[in-house]
Amino acid sequence: MNDQPNPTGLEAIDSVTTELPAISRTLPTGMRVNIRGRSIKLRGLKRQPKGLWRWLLILGPGLIATSAGNDAGGIATYSSAGAQFGYKLIWVMLVLTVSFAVVQEMCARLGAATGRGLLDLIRERFGIGWTLFVVCIVIIANGGVTLSEFVGIGAASELFGVSRYISVPIGAALLWYLVIYGSYAKVEKIFLLMTLVFFAYPIAAFMGRPDWSAVAEGAFVPTIEWDSAYIFLLVGVLGTTITPYIQIFQQSSVVERGAARRHYGPERIDAYFGSIFSNLMSISMIIATGATLYVAGQHEITSAADAAKALEPVAGASAKTLFAIGLLGASLLAGAVLPLATAYAVSEAFGIPKGVNLDFRRGKIFFTIFTAFIVVGAGIALIPNVPIFPLLVGIQVLSGVLLPLYWYLFCFSSRQRPTFDGRVEKFSFL
């Protein structure tokens, strides 16, 4: 007699189905199926891209965030550094390139590993009080830099002969419409296209025929001058290269992109590539202005037209036009990234729904913050007689002054977060 009970219910179904032969569920390409009364022809999946195209498709938040650092303020600061001190600050950029790459990779890793933004982690580690303080720092710093982007849009348009009272409102409306009515994928692609304008500077750096021995000396022999102008620009270079909004946007975009642990490899490549690409463009700006303006004895840059002279070796009489295109593209890119980074930061700090993909009803606070930064930044940029380049450089110096406190909070808020293999972050190498 068999003492085993007969399988019933779900147990019986499981015992039967496990013995059935496996049937392929793949439908042949070209077959027509009826879905809700509509006859639809099945198409085959696209082939997985290979080679260079595959690597280009990886690029996203890392390249966008780091390239946004070469904004109007960045162009003004690097151009001023090259014009005033030649190649003496290149060594700083090399050191910052390593630090920048490590920092951006860390943000990408935290975003993919935790699925949470930077201000989320700071709130978890320090509580709401310190989080409010960080939000205030971010709003002050980002507000100033957002203003500089619209000042840059106005300066670029005036090189084309278009009044800033026309170009700044149009630029603000364009950026607002792009983000409010676009999906993240579309916005990301447009931002990536904007980064192409930076290639003018490496070309100008080579065609300016700099003294490459002096460039090498400036790169590998550290020089510090205890001069107020040198220290001022040194802090400005620090502030414009590693700024809070770049890390906030990088990590929040990785989260919104839906990156998880299995996507960490591509995100790491994106972060490293973006950091190196961005700083190579920055170094090219210093070399280009050092080889032209510094050598010619023009050490002060007070307008966009002065900075455009660095591109004369490659563009000749069209230097102003080429510079205007680059400045406009850089300002538009950062003019969208900065308000977005601020909206991400405030939303994360208070646990508010966030993201470009949200509809306006669910993301009304997120989009309201974004809109407020656009409107205020564009409005202040329209004030008459604004000293453009001194203002741009001064804002970067402010970011550099606020950087140490922000970094202290960032490092200690992240150091206890587990990574992919169960270890926690260590920051003793920074």
CSV table of C-alpha atoms in Angstrom, one decimal:
chain,number,residue,atom,x,y,z
A,1,MET,CA,0.0,0.0,0.0
A,2,ASN,CA,1.3,3.4,-0.9
A,3,ASP,CA,1.4,5.7,2.1
A,4,GLN,CA,2.3,8.8,0.0
A,5,PRO,CA,-0.7,11.2,-0.4
A,6,ASN,CA,-1.9,11.9,-3.8
A,7,PRO,CA,-1.0,15.4,-5.0
A,8,THR,CA,-3.9,17.8,-5.2
A,9,GLY,CA,-4.5,21.3,-6.2
A,10,LEU,CA,-1.4,23.3,-7.2
A,11,GLU,CA,0.8,20.4,-6.2
A,12,ALA,CA,-0.8,18.3,-8.8
A,13,ILE,CA,-0.5,21.0,-11.4
A,14,ASP,CA,3.2,21.4,-10.6
A,15,SER,CA,3.9,17.7,-10.8
A,16,VAL,CA,2.3,17.5,-14.2
A,17,THR,CA,3.8,20.6,-15.7
A,18,THR,CA,7.3,19.7,-14.7
A,19,GLU,CA,7.0,16.6,-16.9
A,20,LEU,CA,5.8,18.5,-20.0
A,21,PRO,CA,8.2,19.2,-22.8
A,22,ALA,CA,9.5,22.7,-23.0
A,23,ILE,CA,7.8,24.7,-25.8
A,24,SER,CA,9.5,27.7,-27.4
A,25,ARG,CA,7.5,30.9,-26.8
A,26,THR,CA,9.4,32.8,-29.5
A,27,LEU,CA,7.2,34.0,-32.3
A,28,PRO,CA,8.8,34.1,-35.8
A,29,THR,CA,9.7,37.5,-37.2
A,30,GLY,CA,7.2,38.7,-39.8
A,31,MET,CA,4.2,36.9,-38.2
A,32,ARG,CA,1.1,39.0,-37.9
A,33,VAL,CA,-0.8,38.9,-34.6
A,34,ASN,CA,-4.1,40.5,-33.6
A,35,ILE,CA,-3.8,42.9,-30.6
A,36,ARG,CA,-7.0,44.6,-29.6
A,37,GLY,CA,-8.5,44.3,-33.1
A,38,ARG,CA,-5.3,45.6,-34.8
A,39,SER,CA,-3.2,43.4,-37.1
A,40,ILE,CA,0.4,44.0,-36.2
A,41,LYS,CA,3.5,42.6,-37.9
A,42,LEU,CA,6.2,41.4,-35.6
A,43,ARG,CA,9.7,42.8,-36.2
A,44,GLY,CA,12.9,41.3,-35.1
A,45,LEU,CA,15.0,42.9,-32.4
A,46,LYS,CA,17.7,45.3,-33.4
A,47,ARG,CA,21.2,44.0,-33.3
A,48,GLN,CA,23.4,44.8,-30.3
A,49,PRO,CA,25.6,47.7,-31.4
A,50,LYS,CA,29.3,46.8,-31.6
A,51,GLY,CA,32.6,48.6,-31.7
A,52,LEU,CA,32.8,52.4,-31.3
A,53,TRP,CA,29.0,52.9,-31.6
A,54,ARG,CA,28.5,50.6,-28.6
A,55,TRP,CA,30.8,52.7,-26.5
A,56,LEU,CA,29.2,55.9,-27.6
A,57,LEU,CA,25.8,54.6,-26.5
A,58,ILE,CA,27.2,54.1,-23.0
A,59,LEU,CA,27.8,57.8,-22.6
A,60,GLY,CA,25.2,59.8,-20.7
A,61,PRO,CA,25.1,61.4,-17.2
A,62,GLY,CA,28.9,61.3,-16.6
A,63,LEU,CA,29.7,63.1,-19.9
A,64,ILE,CA,26.8,65.6,-19.5
A,65,ALA,CA,27.5,66.5,-15.9
A,66,THR,CA,31.3,67.0,-16.3
A,67,SER,CA,30.9,68.8,-19.6
A,68,ALA,CA,28.4,71.2,-18.0
A,69,GLY,CA,31.3,72.2,-15.7
A,70,ASN,CA,32.9,73.9,-18.8
A,71,ASP,CA,30.1,76.4,-18.8
A,72,ALA,CA,30.2,80.1,-19.2
A,73,GLY,CA,31.9,80.6,-15.8
A,74,GLY,CA,34.3,77.8,-16.6
A,75,ILE,CA,35.3,79.3,-19.9
A,76,ALA,CA,35.8,82.7,-18.3
A,77,THR,CA,37.9,81.2,-15.5
A,78,TYR,CA,40.1,79.0,-17.6
A,79,SER,CA,40.5,81.8,-20.2
A,80,SER,CA,41.5,84.2,-17.4
A,81,ALA,CA,44.0,81.7,-16.0
A,82,GLY,CA,45.7,81.3,-19.3
A,83,ALA,CA,45.7,85.0,-20.1
A,84,GLN,CA,47.1,86.1,-16.7
A,85,PHE,CA,49.5,83.2,-15.9
A,86,GLY,CA,50.1,81.4,-19.1
A,87,TYR,CA,50.6,77.7,-18.5
A,88,LYS,CA,51.3,77.9,-14.7
A,89,LEU,CA,48.0,76.4,-13.6
A,90,ILE,CA,48.0,73.4,-15.8
A,91,TRP,CA,49.5,71.2,-13.1
A,92,VAL,CA,46.5,72.0,-10.9
A,93,MET,CA,44.2,70.7,-13.7
A,94,LEU,CA,46.1,67.5,-13.9
A,95,VAL,CA,45.7,66.9,-10.2
A,96,LEU,CA,42.1,67.8,-10.4
A,97,THR,CA,41.5,65.4,-13.3
A,98,VAL,CA,42.5,62.4,-11.1
A,99,SER,CA,40.4,63.7,-8.2
A,100,PHE,CA,37.5,64.6,-10.5
A,101,ALA,CA,37.4,61.1,-12.1
A,102,VAL,CA,37.5,59.4,-8.7
A,103,VAL,CA,34.7,61.6,-7.3
A,104,GLN,CA,32.4,61.1,-10.4
A,105,GLU,CA,33.0,57.4,-10.4
A,106,MET,CA,32.1,57.3,-6.7
A,107,CYS,CA,28.8,59.2,-7.4
A,108,ALA,CA,28.0,56.8,-10.3
A,109,ARG,CA,28.7,53.8,-8.0
A,110,LEU,CA,26.6,55.1,-5.2
A,111,GLY,CA,23.7,55.9,-7.5
A,112,ALA,CA,23.8,52.4,-9.1
A,113,ALA,CA,24.3,50.6,-5.8
A,114,THR,CA,21.8,52.4,-3.6
A,115,GLY,CA,19.3,53.8,-6.1
A,116,ARG,CA,19.3,57.0,-4.2
A,117,GLY,CA,20.5,60.5,-4.8
A,118,LEU,CA,23.3,62.4,-3.0
A,119,LEU,CA,21.0,64.5,-0.7
A,120,ASP,CA,19.1,61.4,0.2
A,121,LEU,CA,22.3,59.9,1.6
A,122,ILE,CA,23.2,63.2,3.4
A,123,ARG,CA,19.8,63.3,5.1
A,124,GLU,CA,20.1,59.7,6.2
A,125,ARG,CA,23.6,60.3,7.6
A,126,PHE,CA,23.3,63.7,9.2
A,127,GLY,CA,19.5,64.3,9.7
A,128,ILE,CA,17.3,67.0,8.4
A,129,GLY,CA,19.1,69.9,10.1
A,130,TRP,CA,22.4,69.4,8.3
A,131,THR,CA,20.5,68.6,5.1
A,132,LEU,CA,18.8,72.0,5.2
A,133,PHE,CA,22.2,73.6,5.6
A,134,VAL,CA,23.5,71.7,2.6
A,135,VAL,CA,20.4,72.6,0.6
A,136,CYS,CA,21.1,76.3,1.4
A,137,ILE,CA,24.7,76.0,0.2
A,138,VAL,CA,23.5,74.2,-3.0
A,139,ILE,CA,20.8,76.9,-3.7
A,140,ILE,CA,23.3,79.8,-3.1
A,141,ALA,CA,26.1,78.2,-5.2
A,142,ASN,CA,23.8,76.9,-8.0
A,143,GLY,CA,21.8,80.2,-8.0
A,144,GLY,CA,25.0,82.1,-8.7
A,145,VAL,CA,26.2,79.7,-11.4
A,146,THR,CA,22.7,79.6,-13.1
A,147,LEU,CA,22.9,83.4,-13.3
A,148,SER,CA,26.3,83.1,-15.0
A,149,GLU,CA,24.8,80.7,-17.6
A,150,PHE,CA,22.2,83.2,-18.7
A,151,VAL,CA,24.8,86.0,-18.7
A,152,GLY,CA,26.8,83.7,-21.0
A,153,ILE,CA,23.9,83.2,-23.3
A,154,GLY,CA,23.5,87.0,-23.5
A,155,ALA,CA,27.2,87.5,-24.1
A,156,ALA,CA,27.3,84.9,-26.9
A,157,SER,CA,24.3,86.4,-28.6
A,158,GLU,CA,25.8,89.9,-28.6
A,159,LEU,CA,28.8,88.5,-30.5
A,160,PHE,CA,26.3,87.6,-33.2
A,161,GLY,CA,24.8,91.1,-33.0
A,162,VAL,CA,21.6,89.9,-31.2
A,163,SER,CA,20.6,91.8,-28.0
A,164,ARG,CA,20.6,89.8,-24.8
A,165,TYR,CA,17.1,91.1,-24.1
A,166,ILE,CA,16.0,88.9,-27.0
A,167,SER,CA,18.3,85.9,-26.6
A,168,VAL,CA,18.1,85.4,-22.9
A,169,PRO,CA,14.2,85.1,-22.7
A,170,ILE,CA,14.2,82.8,-25.8
A,171,GLY,CA,17.0,80.6,-24.3
A,172,ALA,CA,15.2,80.4,-21.0
A,173,ALA,CA,11.9,79.4,-22.7
A,174,LEU,CA,13.7,76.8,-24.9
A,175,LEU,CA,15.4,75.1,-21.9
A,176,TRP,CA,12.1,75.2,-19.9
A,177,TYR,CA,10.1,73.6,-22.7
A,178,LEU,CA,12.8,71.0,-23.4
A,179,VAL,CA,12.8,69.7,-19.8
A,180,ILE,CA,9.1,70.1,-19.0
A,181,TYR,CA,7.8,68.4,-22.1
A,182,GLY,CA,10.6,66.1,-23.0
A,183,SER,CA,11.5,62.6,-21.7
A,184,TYR,CA,14.8,61.9,-20.0
A,185,ALA,CA,16.1,60.0,-23.0
A,186,LYS,CA,15.4,62.9,-25.4
A,187,VAL,CA,16.9,65.5,-23.1
A,188,GLU,CA,20.0,63.3,-22.6
A,189,LYS,CA,20.6,63.0,-26.3
A,190,ILE,CA,20.3,66.8,-26.9
A,191,PHE,CA,22.6,67.5,-24.0
A,192,LEU,CA,25.2,65.1,-25.5
A,193,LEU,CA,25.1,66.9,-28.8
A,194,MET,CA,25.8,70.2,-27.1
A,195,THR,CA,29.1,68.8,-25.8
A,196,LEU,CA,30.5,68.8,-29.4
A,197,VAL,CA,31.1,72.5,-29.3
A,198,PHE,CA,34.1,72.0,-27.0
A,199,PHE,CA,36.3,70.4,-29.7
A,200,ALA,CA,37.1,73.9,-31.0
A,201,TYR,CA,39.5,74.5,-28.1
A,202,PRO,CA,41.9,71.5,-28.6
A,203,ILE,CA,42.2,72.6,-32.2
A,204,ALA,CA,42.9,76.2,-31.2
A,205,ALA,CA,45.5,75.0,-28.7
A,206,PHE,CA,47.5,73.2,-31.3
A,207,MET,CA,47.1,75.8,-34.1
A,208,GLY,CA,48.2,78.5,-31.7
A,209,ARG,CA,51.7,77.0,-31.8
A,210,PRO,CA,52.4,77.2,-28.0
A,211,ASP,CA,55.9,76.6,-26.6
A,212,TRP,CA,55.4,73.0,-25.7
A,213,SER,CA,58.4,72.9,-23.4
A,214,ALA,CA,56.7,75.7,-21.4
A,215,VAL,CA,53.4,73.7,-21.5
A,216,ALA,CA,55.2,70.6,-20.1
A,217,GLU,CA,56.9,72.7,-17.4
A,218,GLY,CA,53.5,74.2,-16.4
A,219,ALA,CA,52.0,70.7,-16.3
A,220,PHE,CA,54.7,68.8,-14.4
A,221,VAL,CA,56.5,71.5,-12.3
A,222,PRO,CA,54.0,72.8,-9.7
A,223,THR,CA,54.2,76.5,-9.3
A,224,ILE,CA,52.5,78.5,-6.5
A,225,GLU,CA,52.7,82.3,-6.4
A,226,TRP,CA,51.7,84.0,-3.2
A,227,ASP,CA,49.9,86.7,-5.1
A,228,SER,CA,46.2,87.7,-4.5
A,229,ALA,CA,45.4,87.4,-8.3
A,230,TYR,CA,47.0,83.9,-8.5
A,231,ILE,CA,45.2,82.6,-5.3
A,232,PHE,CA,42.0,84.1,-6.6
A,233,LEU,CA,42.2,82.3,-9.9
A,234,LEU,CA,43.4,79.1,-8.2
A,235,VAL,CA,40.3,79.0,-6.0
A,236,GLY,CA,38.2,79.8,-9.0
A,237,VAL,CA,39.7,76.9,-11.0
A,238,LEU,CA,38.9,74.6,-8.0
A,239,GLY,CA,35.4,75.9,-7.8
A,240,THR,CA,34.6,75.6,-11.5
A,241,THR,CA,36.2,72.1,-11.9
A,242,ILE,CA,34.6,70.2,-9.0
A,243,THR,CA,31.3,71.8,-8.2
A,244,PRO,CA,28.5,70.4,-6.1
A,245,TYR,CA,25.9,70.5,-8.9
A,246,ILE,CA,28.0,68.2,-11.1
A,247,GLN,CA,28.0,65.4,-8.4
A,248,ILE,CA,24.3,65.9,-7.6
A,249,PHE,CA,23.3,65.8,-11.3
A,250,GLN,CA,25.6,62.8,-12.0
A,251,GLN,CA,24.2,60.6,-9.2
A,252,SER,CA,20.6,61.7,-9.6
A,253,SER,CA,20.7,61.0,-13.4
A,254,VAL,CA,22.2,57.6,-12.8
A,255,VAL,CA,19.3,56.8,-10.5
A,256,GLU,CA,16.7,58.2,-12.9
A,257,ARG,CA,18.3,56.4,-15.8
A,258,GLY,CA,17.4,53.2,-14.0
A,259,ALA,CA,20.9,52.1,-13.6
A,260,ALA,CA,21.4,49.2,-11.2
A,261,ARG,CA,24.3,47.1,-10.1
A,262,ARG,CA,24.5,45.2,-13.4
A,263,HIS,CA,24.9,48.6,-15.2
A,264,TYR,CA,27.8,49.7,-13.0
A,265,GLY,CA,30.5,48.9,-15.6
A,266,PRO,CA,29.1,51.2,-18.3
A,267,GLU,CA,28.3,53.9,-15.7
A,268,ARG,CA,31.9,53.8,-14.5
A,269,ILE,CA,33.3,54.2,-18.0
A,270,ASP,CA,30.9,57.1,-18.6
A,271,ALA,CA,32.1,58.8,-15.4
A,272,TYR,CA,35.8,58.3,-16.1
A,273,PHE,CA,35.5,59.3,-19.8
A,274,GLY,CA,33.4,62.4,-18.9
A,275,SER,CA,35.9,63.6,-16.3
A,276,ILE,CA,38.9,63.1,-18.5
A,277,PHE,CA,37.2,64.6,-21.6
A,278,SER,CA,36.0,67.7,-19.6
A,279,ASN,CA,39.4,68.5,-18.1
A,280,LEU,CA,41.2,68.0,-21.4
A,281,MET,CA,38.9,70.6,-22.8
A,282,SER,CA,39.7,72.9,-19.8
A,283,ILE,CA,43.4,72.4,-20.2
A,284,SER,CA,43.0,73.2,-23.9
A,285,MET,CA,41.4,76.5,-23.0
A,286,ILE,CA,44.3,77.5,-20.8
A,287,ILE,CA,46.8,76.5,-23.5
A,288,ALA,CA,44.9,78.4,-26.2
A,289,THR,CA,44.6,81.6,-24.2
A,290,GLY,CA,48.2,81.2,-22.9
A,291,ALA,CA,49.5,80.9,-26.5
A,292,THR,CA,47.7,83.9,-27.7
A,293,LEU,CA,46.6,86.4,-25.1
A,294,TYR,CA,49.3,85.8,-22.5
A,295,VAL,CA,52.1,85.9,-25.2
A,296,ALA,CA,50.6,89.1,-26.7
A,297,GLY,CA,50.6,90.8,-23.3
A,298,GLN,CA,46.8,90.9,-22.9
A,299,HIS,CA,46.5,89.6,-19.4
A,300,GLU,CA,43.0,91.0,-18.5
A,301,ILE,CA,39.8,89.6,-20.0
A,302,THR,CA,36.8,91.8,-19.5
A,303,SER,CA,34.5,90.7,-22.3
A,304,ALA,CA,33.6,87.7,-24.5
A,305,ALA,CA,35.2,89.5,-27.4
A,306,ASP,CA,38.6,89.4,-25.5
A,307,ALA,CA,38.3,85.7,-24.8
A,308,ALA,CA,37.3,85.0,-28.4
A,309,LYS,CA,40.8,86.1,-29.5
A,310,ALA,CA,42.2,82.8,-28.2
A,311,LEU,CA,40.4,81.1,-31.2
A,312,GLU,CA,41.9,83.4,-33.9
A,313,PRO,CA,44.7,80.9,-34.8
A,314,VAL,CA,42.0,78.3,-35.9
A,315,ALA,CA,39.2,80.6,-37.0
A,316,GLY,CA,40.9,83.9,-38.0
A,317,ALA,CA,38.3,86.5,-38.6
A,318,SER,CA,35.6,84.0,-37.6
A,319,ALA,CA,37.0,83.6,-34.1
A,320,LYS,CA,34.2,85.6,-32.5
A,321,THR,CA,31.6,83.5,-34.3
A,322,LEU,CA,33.2,80.2,-33.3
A,323,PHE,CA,33.6,81.4,-29.7
A,324,ALA,CA,30.0,82.5,-29.6
A,325,ILE,CA,28.8,79.1,-30.8
A,326,GLY,CA,30.9,77.4,-28.1
A,327,LEU,CA,29.9,79.8,-25.4
A,328,LEU,CA,26.2,79.5,-26.3
A,329,GLY,CA,26.3,75.7,-26.4
A,330,ALA,CA,28.1,75.5,-23.1
A,331,SER,CA,25.7,78.0,-21.4
A,332,LEU,CA,22.6,76.3,-22.7
A,333,LEU,CA,23.9,72.9,-21.5
A,334,ALA,CA,24.7,74.1,-18.0
A,335,GLY,CA,21.7,76.4,-18.0
A,336,ALA,CA,19.5,73.3,-18.0
A,337,VAL,CA,21.7,71.0,-15.9
A,338,LEU,CA,22.1,73.5,-13.0
A,339,PRO,CA,18.3,74.1,-12.3
A,340,LEU,CA,17.8,70.3,-12.7
A,341,ALA,CA,20.6,69.6,-10.2
A,342,THR,CA,19.0,72.0,-7.8
A,343,ALA,CA,15.5,70.5,-8.2
A,344,TYR,CA,17.0,67.1,-7.6
A,345,ALA,CA,18.8,68.2,-4.5
A,346,VAL,CA,15.8,69.9,-2.9
A,347,SER,CA,13.5,67.1,-3.8
A,348,GLU,CA,15.9,64.4,-2.4
A,349,ALA,CA,16.4,66.4,0.8
A,350,PHE,CA,12.7,66.4,1.6
A,351,GLY,CA,11.7,63.1,0.0
A,352,ILE,CA,9.6,64.8,-2.8
A,353,PRO,CA,8.9,62.9,-6.1
A,354,LYS,CA,11.5,63.9,-8.6
A,355,GLY,CA,12.5,63.3,-12.2
A,356,VAL,CA,12.2,64.5,-15.8
A,357,ASN,CA,10.0,61.6,-16.6
A,358,LEU,CA,7.3,62.6,-14.1
A,359,ASP,CA,4.1,64.2,-15.2
A,360,PHE,CA,3.5,67.8,-13.9
A,361,ARG,CA,0.9,66.7,-11.4
A,362,ARG,CA,3.2,64.3,-9.6
A,363,GLY,CA,6.3,66.3,-10.1
A,364,LYS,CA,4.9,69.8,-9.6
A,365,ILE,CA,7.3,70.8,-6.8
A,366,PHE,CA,10.3,69.4,-8.7
A,367,PHE,CA,9.3,71.3,-11.9
A,368,THR,CA,8.4,74.4,-9.9
A,369,ILE,CA,11.9,74.6,-8.4
A,370,PHE,CA,13.4,74.1,-11.9
A,371,THR,CA,11.2,76.8,-13.3
A,372,ALA,CA,12.0,79.3,-10.5
A,373,PHE,CA,15.7,78.9,-11.1
A,374,ILE,CA,15.2,79.5,-14.8
A,375,VAL,CA,13.1,82.6,-14.3
A,376,VAL,CA,15.2,84.2,-11.6
A,377,GLY,CA,18.5,83.5,-13.4
A,378,ALA,CA,17.3,84.8,-16.7
A,379,GLY,CA,15.7,87.8,-15.0
A,380,ILE,CA,18.8,88.9,-13.1
A,381,ALA,CA,21.0,88.4,-16.3
A,382,LEU,CA,18.9,91.1,-18.0
A,383,ILE,CA,19.9,93.8,-15.5
A,384,PRO,CA,21.8,96.5,-17.5
A,385,ASN,CA,25.6,97.1,-17.1
A,386,VAL,CA,26.5,93.8,-15.5
A,387,PRO,CA,30.3,93.3,-15.6
A,388,ILE,CA,30.2,90.0,-17.4
A,389,PHE,CA,33.6,88.3,-17.1
A,390,PRO,CA,34.5,89.5,-13.5
A,391,LEU,CA,31.0,88.3,-12.4
A,392,LEU,CA,31.5,84.9,-14.0
A,393,VAL,CA,34.9,84.4,-12.4
A,394,GLY,CA,33.7,85.7,-9.0
A,395,ILE,CA,30.9,83.2,-8.9
A,396,GLN,CA,33.4,80.3,-9.5
A,397,VAL,CA,35.5,81.6,-6.6
A,398,LEU,CA,32.4,81.5,-4.4
A,399,SER,CA,31.9,77.9,-5.4
A,400,GLY,CA,35.5,77.1,-4.5
A,401,VAL,CA,35.1,78.7,-1.1
A,402,LEU,CA,32.0,76.6,-0.3
A,403,LEU,CA,33.6,73.4,-1.7
A,404,PRO,CA,35.4,72.1,1.4
A,405,LEU,CA,32.3,72.1,3.7
A,406,TYR,CA,30.2,70.5,1.0
A,407,TRP,CA,32.9,67.8,0.5
A,408,TYR,CA,33.1,67.1,4.2
A,409,LEU,CA,29.4,66.4,4.3
A,410,PHE,CA,29.5,64.4,1.1
A,411,CYS,CA,32.4,62.1,2.1
A,412,PHE,CA,31.0,61.3,5.6
A,413,SER,CA,27.5,60.8,4.4
A,414,SER,CA,28.7,58.2,1.9
A,415,ARG,CA,31.5,56.4,3.7
A,416,GLN,CA,29.1,53.9,5.5
A,417,ARG,CA,27.2,53.0,2.3
A,418,PRO,CA,27.8,49.4,1.2
A,419,THR,CA,29.1,48.9,-2.3
A,420,PHE,CA,28.7,45.9,-4.6
A,421,ASP,CA,30.9,43.5,-2.7
A,422,GLY,CA,29.7,44.4,0.8
A,423,ARG,CA,32.5,46.8,1.6
A,424,VAL,CA,32.0,50.4,2.6
A,425,GLU,CA,33.5,53.4,1.0
A,426,LYS,CA,36.8,54.7,2.3
A,427,PHE,CA,37.9,58.3,1.6
A,428,SER,CA,41.3,58.5,3.1
A,429,PHE,CA,42.9,58.9,-0.3
A,430,LEU,CA,41.0,62.1,-1.2
